[in-house]
Amino acid sequence: MHVNQGRRRIAVVTGTSRSRGIGASVCRALAEMKVDVFFTYWQAHDQALYGQEEEEPCELLSSLRKQGIQCECLEVDLSLPQSAGHIMDEVETRLGTPSILVNNAAHDDRTVPFNQLNAELLDTYYAVNMRGTILLSVEFARRFSFTTGGRIINLTSGQSLGAMPGKIPYITTKGAIDAFTATLAAEVASRGITVNAVDPGATDTGWISADPELKQTMIAQAPFGRIGQPEDAARLIAFLASDAAEWITGQIIHSRGGF
């Protein structure tokens, strides 16, 4: 069943500052499906964490347009309460009404032992990982004007599968997205929107290959003898965004290569 026959689909993808990241790979995979893309990025976070180059978002924009789609982008701080409405306003003005939302952006910049936690630190994680994702999802669903074909896809981190010492702010706020996914899926199904979450497992967006010892340790534990790549996650997300996935909703999919 081709629920989107006759109209061009538009996707919003957050967290695409880095060309090696999952967000950028998702954009490329959607472009291959001839989905128009509106991506957001926030360089301050990735420059501090990865040393990301300033020109990377512009290069991604150019490369996506060369794939024959319409593409626009916006630098925006998802920790601000007004960002969800601002993003949706810009998408509608520049491209039209989106039918796909990929919540890829996340905040995680350190290891924090439990005895160093404080309210200010917790709030920095909550503002992006929980509030930013929830508000954007709700705004997307509120404005969705089609009868079928809506897709919300959240990125999660396998925090339900075991302990992650030193990551309480991150795993707590990302764990909330698992619960949010299941309940939002039930609430918006009647509006023609599916809601799912993808846990891509350890994915080498640069941080693993930068540490040869860590890389070898992880490969030794990997059933397929390799580490996950951004394209692995992107293929699954592109499938969930497609017409073929219209019967899948409320799921937390652990696509970790058996790791």
mmCIF file of C-alpha atoms in Angstrom:
data_model
loop_
_atom_site.group_PDB
_atom_site.id
_atom_site.type_symbol
_atom_site.label_atom_id
_atom_site.label_comp_id
_atom_site.label_asym_id
_atom_site.label_seq_id
_atom_site.Cartn_x
_atom_site.Cartn_y
_atom_site.Cartn_z
ATOM 1 C CA MET A 1 0.000 0.000 0.000
ATOM 2 C CA HIS A 2 1.512 3.299 -1.071
ATOM 3 C CA VAL A 3 0.107 5.754 1.441
ATOM 4 C CA ASN A 4 2.083 8.710 0.102
ATOM 5 C CA GLN A 5 1.375 8.351 -3.606
ATOM 6 C CA GLY A 6 1.094 11.721 -5.326
ATOM 7 C CA ARG A 7 2.868 13.930 -2.802
ATOM 8 C CA ARG A 8 6.484 14.676 -2.065
ATOM 9 C CA ARG A 9 7.558 13.640 1.430
ATOM 10 C CA ILE A 10 9.501 15.954 3.710
ATOM 11 C CA ALA A 11 11.656 14.821 6.646
ATOM 12 C CA VAL A 12 13.022 16.750 9.613
ATOM 13 C CA VAL A 13 16.274 15.325 10.989
ATOM 14 C CA THR A 14 17.900 16.816 14.097
ATOM 15 C CA GLY A 15 21.518 16.559 15.215
ATOM 16 C CA THR A 16 23.378 16.650 11.900
ATOM 17 C CA SER A 17 26.437 18.796 12.634
ATOM 18 C CA ARG A 18 28.948 16.108 11.739
ATOM 19 C CA SER A 19 29.382 14.480 8.330
ATOM 20 C CA ARG A 20 30.354 11.181 10.004
ATOM 21 C CA GLY A 21 27.377 11.214 12.334
ATOM 22 C CA ILE A 22 24.204 9.153 12.296
ATOM 23 C CA GLY A 23 22.109 12.236 11.508
ATOM 24 C CA ALA A 24 24.007 13.000 8.311
ATOM 25 C CA SER A 25 23.803 9.352 7.233
ATOM 26 C CA VAL A 26 20.052 9.382 7.825
ATOM 27 C CA CYS A 27 19.744 12.468 5.623
ATOM 28 C CA ARG A 28 21.627 10.712 2.826
ATOM 29 C CA ALA A 29 19.524 7.563 3.119
ATOM 30 C CA LEU A 30 16.292 9.564 2.969
ATOM 31 C CA ALA A 31 17.582 11.542 -0.003
ATOM 32 C CA GLU A 32 18.165 8.250 -1.825
ATOM 33 C CA MET A 33 14.436 7.600 -1.303
ATOM 34 C CA LYS A 34 13.735 11.025 -2.866
ATOM 35 C CA VAL A 35 12.521 12.445 0.429
ATOM 36 C CA ASP A 36 13.137 16.174 0.823
ATOM 37 C CA VAL A 37 15.158 16.960 3.949
ATOM 38 C CA PHE A 38 15.243 19.733 6.522
ATOM 39 C CA PHE A 39 18.068 19.150 8.990
ATOM 40 C CA THR A 40 19.063 20.975 12.152
ATOM 41 C CA TYR A 41 22.417 21.245 13.862
ATOM 42 C CA TRP A 42 24.064 22.934 16.838
ATOM 43 C CA GLN A 43 27.765 23.433 16.290
ATOM 44 C CA ALA A 44 28.623 24.597 19.802
ATOM 45 C CA HIS A 45 28.022 21.101 21.190
ATOM 46 C CA ASP A 46 29.891 19.146 18.529
ATOM 47 C CA GLN A 47 32.809 21.560 18.259
ATOM 48 C CA ALA A 48 33.448 21.212 21.984
ATOM 49 C CA LEU A 49 33.063 17.432 21.946
ATOM 50 C CA TYR A 50 34.483 16.357 18.587
ATOM 51 C CA GLY A 51 36.279 19.363 17.158
ATOM 52 C CA GLN A 52 33.738 19.398 14.343
ATOM 53 C CA GLU A 53 34.548 21.592 11.360
ATOM 54 C CA GLU A 54 32.377 24.666 10.771
ATOM 55 C CA GLU A 55 31.817 23.942 7.084
ATOM 56 C CA GLU A 56 30.404 20.433 7.559
ATOM 57 C CA PRO A 57 26.691 21.416 7.651
ATOM 58 C CA CYS A 58 27.108 23.503 4.487
ATOM 59 C CA GLU A 59 28.867 20.618 2.770
ATOM 60 C CA LEU A 60 26.060 18.254 3.761
ATOM 61 C CA LEU A 61 23.465 20.707 2.450
ATOM 62 C CA SER A 62 25.262 20.928 -0.892
ATOM 63 C CA SER A 63 25.738 17.168 -1.237
ATOM 64 C CA LEU A 64 22.070 16.443 -0.473
ATOM 65 C CA ARG A 65 20.898 18.936 -3.071
ATOM 66 C CA LYS A 66 23.155 17.214 -5.585
ATOM 67 C CA GLN A 67 21.176 14.035 -4.889
ATOM 68 C CA GLY A 68 18.227 15.767 -6.551
ATOM 69 C CA ILE A 69 16.120 16.659 -3.536
ATOM 70 C CA GLN A 70 15.041 19.901 -1.937
ATOM 71 C CA CYS A 71 17.040 20.511 1.233
ATOM 72 C CA GLU A 72 17.190 23.243 3.844
ATOM 73 C CA CYS A 73 18.880 23.487 7.240
ATOM 74 C CA LEU A 74 18.816 25.495 10.447
ATOM 75 C CA GLU A 75 21.245 25.958 13.314
ATOM 76 C CA VAL A 76 19.161 25.811 16.461
ATOM 77 C CA ASP A 77 19.641 25.107 20.158
ATOM 78 C CA LEU A 78 17.164 22.368 21.066
ATOM 79 C CA SER A 79 17.584 23.100 24.768
ATOM 80 C CA LEU A 80 15.453 26.240 24.340
ATOM 81 C CA PRO A 81 11.697 25.739 24.929
ATOM 82 C CA GLN A 82 10.731 27.745 21.837
ATOM 83 C CA SER A 83 12.913 25.743 19.439
ATOM 84 C CA ALA A 84 10.247 23.167 18.540
ATOM 85 C CA GLY A 85 7.843 25.767 17.212
ATOM 86 C CA HIS A 86 10.650 27.654 15.500
ATOM 87 C CA ILE A 87 11.841 24.537 13.668
ATOM 88 C CA MET A 88 8.365 23.617 12.464
ATOM 89 C CA ASP A 89 7.680 27.178 11.317
ATOM 90 C CA GLU A 90 10.884 27.184 9.278
ATOM 91 C CA VAL A 91 10.189 23.775 7.718
ATOM 92 C CA GLU A 92 6.694 24.786 6.660
ATOM 93 C CA THR A 93 7.891 28.111 5.260
ATOM 94 C CA ARG A 94 10.832 26.732 3.308
ATOM 95 C CA LEU A 95 9.678 23.252 2.225
ATOM 96 C CA GLY A 96 6.123 22.483 3.348
ATOM 97 C CA THR A 97 4.430 20.218 5.870
ATOM 98 C CA PRO A 98 6.732 17.374 6.985
ATOM 99 C CA SER A 99 5.586 13.788 7.357
ATOM 100 C CA ILE A 100 8.784 12.364 8.901
ATOM 101 C CA LEU A 101 10.609 13.410 12.074
ATOM 102 C CA VAL A 102 13.896 11.823 13.156
ATOM 103 C CA ASN A 103 14.893 12.885 16.667
ATOM 104 C CA ASN A 104 18.626 12.220 16.470
ATOM 105 C CA ALA A 105 20.020 15.171 18.457
ATOM 106 C CA ALA A 106 21.275 14.339 21.951
ATOM 107 C CA HIS A 107 23.367 15.882 24.698
ATOM 108 C CA ASP A 108 26.169 13.799 26.191
ATOM 109 C CA ASP A 109 29.491 15.460 26.857
ATOM 110 C CA ARG A 110 31.106 13.712 29.810
ATOM 111 C CA THR A 111 31.329 10.825 32.248
ATOM 112 C CA VAL A 112 29.770 11.803 35.570
ATOM 113 C CA PRO A 113 30.077 9.658 38.718
ATOM 114 C CA PHE A 114 26.873 9.606 40.774
ATOM 115 C CA ASN A 115 28.403 11.664 43.594
ATOM 116 C CA GLN A 116 29.095 14.571 41.234
ATOM 117 C CA LEU A 117 25.519 14.997 40.062
ATOM 118 C CA ASN A 118 23.714 18.274 40.672
ATOM 119 C CA ALA A 119 20.565 19.984 39.451
ATOM 120 C CA GLU A 120 22.307 22.204 36.904
ATOM 121 C CA LEU A 121 24.058 19.257 35.258
ATOM 122 C CA LEU A 122 20.897 17.168 35.124
ATOM 123 C CA ASP A 123 18.989 20.051 33.547
ATOM 124 C CA THR A 124 21.461 20.330 30.651
ATOM 125 C CA TYR A 125 20.700 16.719 29.716
ATOM 126 C CA TYR A 126 16.973 16.972 30.345
ATOM 127 C CA ALA A 127 16.579 20.102 28.212
ATOM 128 C CA VAL A 128 17.793 18.375 25.019
ATOM 129 C CA ASN A 129 17.326 14.638 25.468
ATOM 130 C CA MET A 130 13.849 14.790 26.985
ATOM 131 C CA ARG A 131 12.189 18.178 26.636
ATOM 132 C CA GLY A 132 13.614 18.973 23.204
ATOM 133 C CA THR A 133 12.617 15.589 21.772
ATOM 134 C CA ILE A 134 9.180 15.585 23.383
ATOM 135 C CA LEU A 135 8.238 19.125 22.408
ATOM 136 C CA LEU A 136 9.354 18.685 18.804
ATOM 137 C CA SER A 137 7.488 15.376 18.502
ATOM 138 C CA VAL A 138 4.306 16.876 19.906
ATOM 139 C CA GLU A 139 4.550 19.949 17.670
ATOM 140 C CA PHE A 140 5.123 17.704 14.645
ATOM 141 C CA ALA A 141 2.086 15.538 15.497
ATOM 142 C CA ARG A 142 -0.084 18.564 16.262
ATOM 143 C CA ARG A 143 0.606 20.065 12.830
ATOM 144 C CA PHE A 144 0.487 16.814 10.845
ATOM 145 C CA SER A 145 -2.240 17.394 8.279
ATOM 146 C CA PHE A 146 -2.317 14.156 6.274
ATOM 147 C CA THR A 147 -4.442 11.111 7.025
ATOM 148 C CA THR A 148 -1.612 8.566 6.815
ATOM 149 C CA GLY A 149 2.146 8.328 6.419
ATOM 150 C CA GLY A 150 3.338 10.154 9.526
ATOM 151 C CA ARG A 151 6.564 8.879 11.044
ATOM 152 C CA ILE A 152 8.344 9.808 14.279
ATOM 153 C CA ILE A 153 11.616 7.957 14.863
ATOM 154 C CA ASN A 154 13.568 8.524 18.060
ATOM 155 C CA LEU A 155 17.170 7.542 18.747
ATOM 156 C CA THR A 156 17.806 5.715 21.999
ATOM 157 C CA SER A 157 20.862 4.055 23.495
ATOM 158 C CA GLY A 158 20.148 0.594 24.877
ATOM 159 C CA GLN A 159 20.092 1.903 28.418
ATOM 160 C CA SER A 160 17.424 -0.686 29.308
ATOM 161 C CA LEU A 161 19.783 -3.561 28.483
ATOM 162 C CA GLY A 162 22.265 -3.052 31.292
ATOM 163 C CA ALA A 163 24.095 -0.640 33.560
ATOM 164 C CA MET A 164 26.143 2.241 32.162
ATOM 165 C CA PRO A 165 28.237 3.496 35.092
ATOM 166 C CA GLY A 166 29.097 7.174 34.950
ATOM 167 C CA LYS A 167 26.208 7.946 32.602
ATOM 168 C CA ILE A 168 23.254 8.525 34.931
ATOM 169 C CA PRO A 169 22.196 11.890 33.397
ATOM 170 C CA TYR A 170 22.367 10.455 29.893
ATOM 171 C CA ILE A 171 20.777 7.055 30.446
ATOM 172 C CA THR A 172 17.992 8.503 32.606
ATOM 173 C CA THR A 173 16.952 11.108 30.071
ATOM 174 C CA LYS A 174 17.285 8.716 27.115
ATOM 175 C CA GLY A 175 15.408 6.024 29.048
ATOM 176 C CA ALA A 176 12.486 8.424 29.310
ATOM 177 C CA ILE A 177 12.321 8.470 25.514
ATOM 178 C CA ASP A 178 11.676 4.721 25.470
ATOM 179 C CA ALA A 179 8.608 5.249 27.669
ATOM 180 C CA PHE A 180 7.562 8.321 25.678
ATOM 181 C CA THR A 181 7.779 6.390 22.400
ATOM 182 C CA ALA A 182 5.356 3.676 23.486
ATOM 183 C CA THR A 183 2.734 6.040 24.863
ATOM 184 C CA LEU A 184 2.913 8.650 22.104
ATOM 185 C CA ALA A 185 2.529 5.836 19.548
ATOM 186 C CA ALA A 186 -0.811 4.897 21.110
ATOM 187 C CA GLU A 187 -1.988 8.513 21.231
ATOM 188 C CA VAL A 188 -1.213 9.488 17.632
ATOM 189 C CA ALA A 189 -1.993 6.246 15.773
ATOM 190 C CA SER A 190 -5.479 7.545 14.947
ATOM 191 C CA ARG A 191 -3.830 10.527 13.232
ATOM 192 C CA GLY A 192 -1.920 8.236 10.859
ATOM 193 C CA ILE A 193 1.435 8.577 12.639
ATOM 194 C CA THR A 194 3.730 5.777 13.757
ATOM 195 C CA VAL A 195 6.263 6.294 16.553
ATOM 196 C CA ASN A 196 9.291 4.053 17.041
ATOM 197 C CA ALA A 197 12.748 4.212 18.593
ATOM 198 C CA VAL A 198 16.039 2.820 17.316
ATOM 199 C CA ASP A 199 18.955 1.764 19.493
ATOM 200 C CA PRO A 200 21.909 1.491 17.077
ATOM 201 C CA GLY A 201 24.361 0.251 19.703
ATOM 202 C CA ALA A 202 27.988 1.339 19.667
ATOM 203 C CA THR A 203 28.375 3.220 16.394
ATOM 204 C CA ASP A 204 31.671 4.554 15.129
ATOM 205 C CA THR A 205 31.047 8.187 14.334
ATOM 206 C CA GLY A 206 34.711 8.911 14.985
ATOM 207 C CA TRP A 207 34.952 8.427 18.728
ATOM 208 C CA ILE A 208 35.739 4.695 18.518
ATOM 209 C CA SER A 209 38.284 4.782 15.695
ATOM 210 C CA ALA A 210 40.069 7.612 17.511
ATOM 211 C CA ASP A 211 40.971 5.124 20.266
ATOM 212 C CA PRO A 212 42.677 2.051 18.685
ATOM 213 C CA GLU A 213 42.712 0.103 21.955
ATOM 214 C CA LEU A 214 38.988 0.680 22.525
ATOM 215 C CA LYS A 215 38.276 -0.257 18.925
ATOM 216 C CA GLN A 216 40.087 -3.587 19.194
ATOM 217 C CA THR A 217 38.355 -4.384 22.486
ATOM 218 C CA MET A 218 34.945 -3.724 20.948
ATOM 219 C CA ILE A 219 35.682 -5.682 17.787
ATOM 220 C CA ALA A 220 36.698 -8.660 19.940
ATOM 221 C CA GLN A 221 33.212 -8.609 21.508
ATOM 222 C CA ALA A 222 31.329 -8.067 18.247
ATOM 223 C CA PRO A 223 29.641 -11.177 16.762
ATOM 224 C CA PHE A 224 30.086 -9.887 13.194
ATOM 225 C CA GLY A 225 33.682 -8.901 13.828
ATOM 226 C CA ARG A 226 33.105 -5.210 13.212
ATOM 227 C CA ILE A 227 31.722 -2.089 14.860
ATOM 228 C CA GLY A 228 28.451 -0.465 13.867
ATOM 229 C CA GLN A 229 28.620 2.279 11.250
ATOM 230 C CA PRO A 230 26.276 5.277 10.856
ATOM 231 C CA GLU A 231 24.944 3.728 7.647
ATOM 232 C CA ASP A 232 23.718 0.692 9.600
ATOM 233 C CA ALA A 233 21.432 2.885 11.695
ATOM 234 C CA ALA A 234 20.438 4.996 8.700
ATOM 235 C CA ARG A 235 19.174 1.992 6.715
ATOM 236 C CA LEU A 236 16.865 0.938 9.535
ATOM 237 C CA ILE A 237 15.602 4.468 10.108
ATOM 238 C CA ALA A 238 14.945 4.903 6.378
ATOM 239 C CA PHE A 239 12.925 1.682 6.420
ATOM 240 C CA LEU A 240 10.861 2.859 9.394
ATOM 241 C CA ALA A 241 10.201 6.088 7.511
ATOM 242 C CA SER A 242 8.971 4.216 4.433
ATOM 243 C CA ASP A 243 5.496 3.049 3.455
ATOM 244 C CA ALA A 244 6.605 -0.532 4.109
ATOM 245 C CA ALA A 245 6.756 0.176 7.850
ATOM 246 C CA GLU A 246 3.206 1.502 8.240
ATOM 247 C CA TRP A 247 2.205 -1.376 10.580
ATOM 248 C CA ILE A 248 5.151 -0.937 12.966
ATOM 249 C CA THR A 249 4.638 1.405 15.905
ATOM 250 C CA GLY A 250 5.439 1.712 19.599
ATOM 251 C CA GLN A 251 8.611 -0.370 19.199
ATOM 252 C CA ILE A 252 12.099 0.010 20.673
ATOM 253 C CA ILE A 253 14.305 -1.697 18.099
ATOM 254 C CA HIS A 254 17.737 -2.794 19.319
ATOM 255 C CA SER A 255 19.753 -2.965 16.098
ATOM 256 C CA ARG A 256 23.165 -3.645 17.623
ATOM 257 C CA GLY A 257 24.659 -6.327 15.370
ATOM 258 C CA GLY A 258 24.259 -8.833 18.194
ATOM 259 C CA PHE A 259 26.605 -6.824 20.439
#
